Amino acid sequence: MENTPLAPPHAAASAARGRVLVVDDDPTVAEVVVGYLHRAGYAVERAGDGPAALERFAAARPDLVVLDLMLPAMDGFEVCRRMRAHGPVPVIMLTARGDEEDRILGLETGADDYVTKPFSPRELVLRVESVLRRVGAGAPAAEGARPLSGAGLRLDPVARSASRYGAGLALTLREFDLLAFLLRQPGRAFGREELMREVWGWDFGDLSTVTVHIRRLRGKVEEDPARPRLIRTVWGVGYRLDLPGDGEVAEDTEATEVTEAAEVAEVAEVAVGGVVAEATEATDRAEGAGRA
C-alpha cells in the first residue's frame, strides 16, 4: 500500500510547527486531509495501511497521528495499540463508524479524539492544532504546574504523570487534562459544553465525546465505576468532582492522608446509596447515547 512522505517546499518551516502522520486507505480522503494540513503549515507523511504506518512511526515518531479505523490487514485499533506501546503520541481516529462502542474502544486504545466521516477538513485541522497546542505548550504557569492531589489521586502537570494510591494511571492526553481541570475546581458542576470549551479548547464538536471521556476516566479512578463517588453526574447540568473531607484539593501528604481516610469512611454510605448512584450512571449512559 502507499507509504509516501509528502513535504511542501517550505518543509523546514512546516516541521517546526509539527509532523503529522496520516493513515488512511482511501486516497481521496487522504489527499484532502494531507492537503489541508500542508496548507496549515504541517509536515505530513502518509501511509495507506497499518504495517506501513507502523514502519513510518518507528522510523521517525510524528507529533500526532490521524488514523483511520477501517484499514486493510490491520485495523486502526491494533495500529493505535502498537503505537501507544512505544510511548505516548496523540492520536485522532478518523472513521465512518460512529457507534458509541467504537468511540469507547478507540479511546481505550489510546486515541485522544474521534472524528466521524463525513467531516469538515477545517474542523479536523483545528482539532489537530488544539491537541498539539496542549502537548507542546511547554512549562505550564506556576499555578498550573503545582501537583494536584485528593482522594488518593496525585497528578503532576509538569511530568504529565498520574497515580491513585501510589499506583500509576495510564491516562490519555485528554483524560489527563480533564482530570487535572476537575481536580483544580472540586465541588463545582460543569456542563459538557463548558468542559469541551475549557479542556478541549473547542467551541464546537460532538458533546458525546465528553461523555465517553468521563466514562473512561471513571473506569480508571473510581473504586466502582458503576457507582461513581468521585466524578458525579449532575442531572441536567453535567459533571462534578467530589472530594471527601473538606472539598479542597490536598496540597501535602498530611492533607492527602486525611482525605483518603474520609473516603474510606464513606464506603458504607455509598453502599446504601448504590441504587441512586446506579440510576445516575444509567441516566449518563442514556444521555451519552442520545447525543451520539
Tab-separated table of C-alpha atoms in Angstrom:
chain	number	residue	atom	x	y	z
A	1	MET	CA	0.000	0.000	0.000
A	2	GLU	CA	1.018	3.605	-0.375
A	3	ASN	CA	3.619	4.857	2.066
A	4	THR	CA	4.602	8.246	0.761
A	5	PRO	CA	6.336	11.095	2.585
A	6	LEU	CA	4.846	14.342	1.384
A	7	ALA	CA	6.557	17.640	2.054
A	8	PRO	CA	5.814	21.133	0.784
A	9	PRO	CA	8.609	23.423	-0.455
A	10	HIS	CA	8.739	25.049	2.972
A	11	ALA	CA	9.223	21.688	4.732
A	12	ALA	CA	11.710	23.028	7.264
A	13	ALA	CA	9.284	25.670	8.450
A	14	SER	CA	6.432	23.176	8.478
A	15	ALA	CA	8.422	20.698	10.565
A	16	ALA	CA	8.856	23.382	13.209
A	17	ARG	CA	5.083	23.522	13.648
A	18	GLY	CA	4.627	19.782	13.838
A	19	ARG	CA	4.866	16.491	11.981
A	20	VAL	CA	1.648	14.598	11.293
A	21	LEU	CA	1.263	11.032	10.047
A	22	VAL	CA	-1.990	10.482	8.104
A	23	VAL	CA	-3.056	6.832	7.860
A	24	ASP	CA	-5.996	6.145	5.514
A	25	ASP	CA	-6.501	3.642	2.706
A	26	ASP	CA	-8.923	5.936	0.873
A	27	PRO	CA	-6.755	8.015	-1.499
A	28	THR	CA	-9.347	10.770	-1.829
A	29	VAL	CA	-9.761	11.247	1.920
A	30	ALA	CA	-6.016	11.036	2.491
A	31	GLU	CA	-5.260	13.622	-0.187
A	32	VAL	CA	-7.804	16.056	1.232
A	33	VAL	CA	-6.505	15.681	4.801
A	34	VAL	CA	-2.871	15.925	3.701
A	35	GLY	CA	-3.628	18.996	1.585
A	36	TYR	CA	-5.375	20.867	4.383
A	37	LEU	CA	-2.635	20.016	6.890
A	38	HIS	CA	0.052	21.156	4.428
A	39	ARG	CA	-1.712	24.460	3.916
A	40	ALA	CA	-1.931	24.836	7.692
A	41	GLY	CA	1.862	24.579	7.822
A	42	TYR	CA	2.452	20.997	8.975
A	43	ALA	CA	4.970	18.494	7.640
A	44	VAL	CA	2.904	15.453	6.688
A	45	GLU	CA	3.642	11.829	5.918
A	46	ARG	CA	1.085	9.395	4.593
A	47	ALA	CA	0.575	5.639	4.928
A	48	GLY	CA	-2.127	3.531	3.316
A	49	ASP	CA	-2.269	0.618	5.756
A	50	GLY	CA	-1.311	-0.484	9.277
A	51	PRO	CA	2.096	-2.073	8.585
A	52	ALA	CA	3.213	0.952	6.550
A	53	ALA	CA	2.018	3.270	9.335
A	54	LEU	CA	3.968	1.341	11.986
A	55	GLU	CA	7.065	1.406	9.781
A	56	ARG	CA	6.830	5.175	9.393
A	57	PHE	CA	6.111	5.573	13.096
A	58	ALA	CA	9.197	3.548	14.062
A	59	ALA	CA	11.457	5.386	11.602
A	60	ALA	CA	10.530	8.868	12.842
A	61	ARG	CA	7.907	9.325	15.514
A	62	PRO	CA	5.399	12.015	14.466
A	63	ASP	CA	3.949	14.649	16.764
A	64	LEU	CA	0.421	13.425	16.006
A	65	VAL	CA	-1.291	10.639	14.059
A	66	VAL	CA	-4.559	10.954	12.118
A	67	LEU	CA	-5.605	7.304	11.972
A	68	ASP	CA	-8.429	5.703	10.012
A	69	LEU	CA	-10.204	2.910	11.875
A	70	MET	CA	-11.150	0.714	8.903
A	71	LEU	CA	-7.772	-0.259	7.430
A	72	PRO	CA	-6.860	-3.371	5.414
A	73	ALA	CA	-4.723	-6.100	7.022
A	74	MET	CA	-4.627	-4.399	10.442
A	75	ASP	CA	-7.392	-2.167	11.804
A	76	GLY	CA	-6.850	1.205	13.407
A	77	PHE	CA	-7.444	-0.148	16.925
A	78	GLU	CA	-4.473	-2.504	16.623
A	79	VAL	CA	-2.296	0.138	14.973
A	80	CYS	CA	-3.094	2.528	17.826
A	81	ARG	CA	-2.312	-0.117	20.467
A	82	ARG	CA	1.075	-0.849	18.918
A	83	MET	CA	1.959	2.821	18.614
A	84	ARG	CA	0.949	3.515	22.201
A	85	ALA	CA	3.073	0.578	23.373
A	86	HIS	CA	6.154	2.572	22.321
A	87	GLY	CA	5.159	5.692	24.233
A	88	PRO	CA	2.556	8.432	24.288
A	89	VAL	CA	1.634	10.022	20.985
A	90	PRO	CA	-1.558	11.989	20.278
A	91	VAL	CA	-3.935	10.055	18.020
A	92	ILE	CA	-7.066	11.342	16.289
A	93	MET	CA	-9.157	8.463	14.959
A	94	LEU	CA	-10.912	9.024	11.649
A	95	THR	CA	-13.698	6.637	10.735
A	96	ALA	CA	-17.074	6.166	9.106
A	97	ARG	CA	-18.267	4.201	12.123
A	98	GLY	CA	-19.933	6.446	14.688
A	99	ASP	CA	-21.239	3.917	17.212
A	100	GLU	CA	-20.576	4.790	20.830
A	101	GLU	CA	-18.935	1.396	21.424
A	102	ASP	CA	-16.393	2.200	18.719
A	103	ARG	CA	-15.639	5.563	20.322
A	104	ILE	CA	-15.138	3.914	23.705
A	105	LEU	CA	-12.853	1.252	22.247
A	106	GLY	CA	-10.916	3.884	20.336
A	107	LEU	CA	-10.369	5.941	23.474
A	108	GLU	CA	-9.456	2.817	25.418
A	109	THR	CA	-6.671	2.006	22.978
A	110	GLY	CA	-5.216	5.474	23.439
A	111	ALA	CA	-6.954	7.746	20.934
A	112	ASP	CA	-7.289	11.353	22.073
A	113	ASP	CA	-10.135	12.255	19.756
A	114	TYR	CA	-12.590	10.616	17.398
A	115	VAL	CA	-13.821	12.243	14.161
A	116	THR	CA	-16.629	10.605	12.192
A	117	LYS	CA	-16.835	10.687	8.384
A	118	PRO	CA	-18.068	12.718	6.641
A	119	PHE	CA	-16.188	15.502	8.374
A	120	SER	CA	-15.059	19.057	7.805
A	121	PRO	CA	-11.343	19.171	6.902
A	122	ARG	CA	-11.133	22.591	8.545
A	123	GLU	CA	-12.542	21.177	11.766
A	124	LEU	CA	-10.028	18.337	11.651
A	125	VAL	CA	-7.175	20.846	11.265
A	126	LEU	CA	-8.492	22.800	14.249
A	127	ARG	CA	-8.587	19.637	16.310
A	128	VAL	CA	-5.026	18.793	15.299
A	129	GLU	CA	-3.961	22.304	16.305
A	130	SER	CA	-5.767	22.022	19.638
A	131	VAL	CA	-4.139	18.696	20.567
A	132	LEU	CA	-0.643	19.776	19.502
A	133	ARG	CA	-1.003	23.092	21.285
A	134	ARG	CA	-1.680	21.273	24.540
A	135	VAL	CA	1.119	18.766	24.018
A	136	GLY	CA	3.688	21.407	23.063
A	137	ALA	CA	2.620	24.115	25.479
A	138	GLY	CA	5.914	23.783	27.342
A	139	ALA	CA	6.236	24.525	31.035
A	140	PRO	CA	2.856	25.473	32.463
A	141	ALA	CA	2.291	28.601	34.502
A	142	ALA	CA	3.168	28.364	38.193
A	143	GLU	CA	-0.463	27.845	39.230
A	144	GLY	CA	-0.999	25.148	36.618
A	145	ALA	CA	2.332	23.463	37.441
A	146	ARG	CA	1.504	22.607	41.043
A	147	PRO	CA	0.977	18.911	41.765
A	148	LEU	CA	-2.682	18.139	42.366
A	149	SER	CA	-3.937	15.595	44.863
A	150	GLY	CA	-7.063	14.392	46.603
A	151	ALA	CA	-8.942	11.166	47.302
A	152	GLY	CA	-5.762	9.170	46.683
A	153	LEU	CA	-5.197	10.817	43.301
A	154	ARG	CA	-1.972	12.648	42.506
A	155	LEU	CA	-1.233	14.449	39.231
A	156	ASP	CA	1.982	16.186	38.239
A	157	PRO	CA	1.193	18.560	35.325
A	158	VAL	CA	4.886	19.154	34.593
A	159	ALA	CA	5.842	15.466	34.388
A	160	ARG	CA	2.412	14.561	32.955
A	161	SER	CA	2.229	11.684	35.441
A	162	ALA	CA	-0.777	10.459	37.379
A	163	SER	CA	-1.326	7.917	40.143
A	164	ARG	CA	-4.004	6.680	42.521
A	165	TYR	CA	-2.901	5.399	45.928
A	166	GLY	CA	0.624	5.249	44.552
A	167	ALA	CA	-0.231	3.088	41.515
A	168	GLY	CA	0.379	4.713	38.141
A	169	LEU	CA	-2.588	5.617	35.963
A	170	ALA	CA	-2.352	5.156	32.192
A	171	LEU	CA	-4.249	8.282	31.131
A	172	THR	CA	-4.526	9.581	27.596
A	173	LEU	CA	-3.700	13.203	26.898
A	174	ARG	CA	-7.328	14.258	27.103
A	175	GLU	CA	-8.103	12.168	30.184
A	176	PHE	CA	-5.167	13.759	31.995
A	177	ASP	CA	-6.266	17.295	31.078
A	178	LEU	CA	-9.855	16.549	32.066
A	179	LEU	CA	-8.912	15.113	35.460
A	180	ALA	CA	-6.495	17.982	36.150
A	181	PHE	CA	-9.205	20.509	35.302
A	182	LEU	CA	-11.687	18.866	37.661
A	183	LEU	CA	-9.120	18.497	40.452
A	184	ARG	CA	-8.377	22.213	40.309
A	185	GLN	CA	-12.045	23.013	40.952
A	186	PRO	CA	-13.573	20.268	43.137
A	187	GLY	CA	-17.220	20.587	44.065
A	188	ARG	CA	-18.148	22.684	41.031
A	189	ALA	CA	-20.506	21.340	38.377
A	190	PHE	CA	-19.539	21.797	34.721
A	191	GLY	CA	-21.710	21.335	31.654
A	192	ARG	CA	-20.486	19.337	28.691
A	193	GLU	CA	-20.251	22.486	26.583
A	194	GLU	CA	-18.093	24.159	29.240
A	195	LEU	CA	-15.807	21.145	29.559
A	196	MET	CA	-15.385	20.961	25.808
A	197	ARG	CA	-14.501	24.653	25.705
A	198	GLU	CA	-12.185	24.712	28.732
A	199	VAL	CA	-10.486	21.306	28.386
A	200	TRP	CA	-10.725	20.634	24.647
A	201	GLY	CA	-10.350	24.277	23.669
A	202	TRP	CA	-13.264	23.976	21.213
A	203	ASP	CA	-16.432	25.943	20.703
A	204	PHE	CA	-17.831	23.108	18.575
A	205	GLY	CA	-17.858	19.330	18.410
A	206	ASP	CA	-19.803	16.227	19.408
A	207	LEU	CA	-20.728	16.547	23.087
A	208	SER	CA	-20.930	12.771	23.426
A	209	THR	CA	-17.128	12.836	23.209
A	210	VAL	CA	-17.125	14.429	26.669
A	211	THR	CA	-19.457	11.720	27.962
A	212	VAL	CA	-17.179	8.985	26.634
A	213	HIS	CA	-14.081	10.563	28.191
A	214	ILE	CA	-15.842	10.898	31.539
A	215	ARG	CA	-16.824	7.240	31.391
A	216	ARG	CA	-13.302	6.164	30.501
A	217	LEU	CA	-11.858	8.318	33.277
A	218	ARG	CA	-14.266	6.830	35.807
A	219	GLY	CA	-13.069	3.387	34.789
A	220	LYS	CA	-9.548	4.374	35.843
A	221	VAL	CA	-10.086	6.442	39.006
A	222	GLU	CA	-13.236	5.078	40.640
A	223	GLU	CA	-13.304	2.161	43.075
A	224	ASP	CA	-16.510	1.048	41.364
A	225	PRO	CA	-17.142	2.864	38.059
A	226	ALA	CA	-20.778	1.706	38.111
A	227	ARG	CA	-21.259	3.645	41.354
A	228	PRO	CA	-19.023	6.687	40.957
A	229	ARG	CA	-18.154	8.562	44.138
A	230	LEU	CA	-15.614	10.980	42.706
A	231	ILE	CA	-16.854	12.069	39.272
A	232	ARG	CA	-20.566	12.578	39.769
A	233	THR	CA	-23.294	13.171	37.224
A	234	VAL	CA	-25.271	16.331	37.988
A	235	TRP	CA	-28.651	15.832	36.381
A	236	GLY	CA	-29.482	18.473	33.813
A	237	VAL	CA	-26.053	20.092	34.150
A	238	GLY	CA	-23.084	17.804	33.557
A	239	TYR	CA	-20.396	16.544	35.915
A	240	ARG	CA	-18.755	17.428	39.227
A	241	LEU	CA	-15.688	16.107	41.042
A	242	ASP	CA	-16.434	15.406	44.698
A	243	LEU	CA	-13.534	15.009	47.102
A	244	PRO	CA	-14.096	13.531	50.573
A	245	GLY	CA	-13.358	15.731	53.544
A	246	ASP	CA	-13.402	19.497	53.263
A	247	GLY	CA	-13.796	19.510	49.474
A	248	GLU	CA	-10.423	21.139	48.864
A	249	VAL	CA	-7.614	19.673	46.782
A	250	ALA	CA	-4.948	18.392	49.174
A	251	GLU	CA	-1.567	20.052	48.709
A	252	ASP	CA	0.586	17.979	51.065
A	253	THR	CA	0.973	14.431	52.375
A	254	GLU	CA	-0.856	15.033	55.656
A	255	ALA	CA	-3.877	16.557	53.916
A	256	THR	CA	-3.898	13.710	51.411
A	257	GLU	CA	-3.958	11.110	54.197
A	258	VAL	CA	-6.908	12.861	55.842
A	259	THR	CA	-8.736	12.922	52.521
A	260	GLU	CA	-8.103	9.219	51.929
A	261	ALA	CA	-9.339	8.331	55.440
A	262	ALA	CA	-12.533	10.293	54.809
A	263	GLU	CA	-13.027	8.423	51.536
A	264	VAL	CA	-12.774	5.050	53.295
A	265	ALA	CA	-15.315	6.194	55.893
A	266	GLU	CA	-17.828	6.924	53.128
A	267	VAL	CA	-17.870	3.379	51.742
A	268	ALA	CA	-20.826	2.297	53.892
A	269	GLU	CA	-22.818	5.371	52.889
A	270	VAL	CA	-22.120	4.742	49.216
A	271	ALA	CA	-23.296	1.152	49.565
A	272	VAL	CA	-26.623	2.366	50.959
A	273	GLY	CA	-26.969	4.924	48.177
A	274	GLY	CA	-25.962	2.456	45.490
A	275	VAL	CA	-29.400	2.412	43.896
A	276	VAL	CA	-29.342	6.170	43.423
A	277	ALA	CA	-25.774	6.088	42.096
A	278	GLU	CA	-26.672	3.308	39.670
A	279	ALA	CA	-29.619	5.323	38.397
A	280	THR	CA	-27.270	8.277	37.906
A	281	GLU	CA	-24.948	6.195	35.766
A	282	ALA	CA	-27.874	4.835	33.773
A	283	THR	CA	-29.009	8.396	33.081
A	284	ASP	CA	-25.471	9.259	31.974
A	285	ARG	CA	-25.477	6.348	29.550
A	286	ALA	CA	-28.820	7.387	28.142
A	287	GLU	CA	-27.676	10.981	27.702
A	288	GLY	CA	-24.458	9.857	26.009
A	289	ALA	CA	-26.373	7.580	23.633
A	290	GLY	CA	-28.850	10.344	22.853
A	291	ARG	CA	-26.085	12.759	21.919
A	292	ALA	CA	-24.075	10.232	19.895
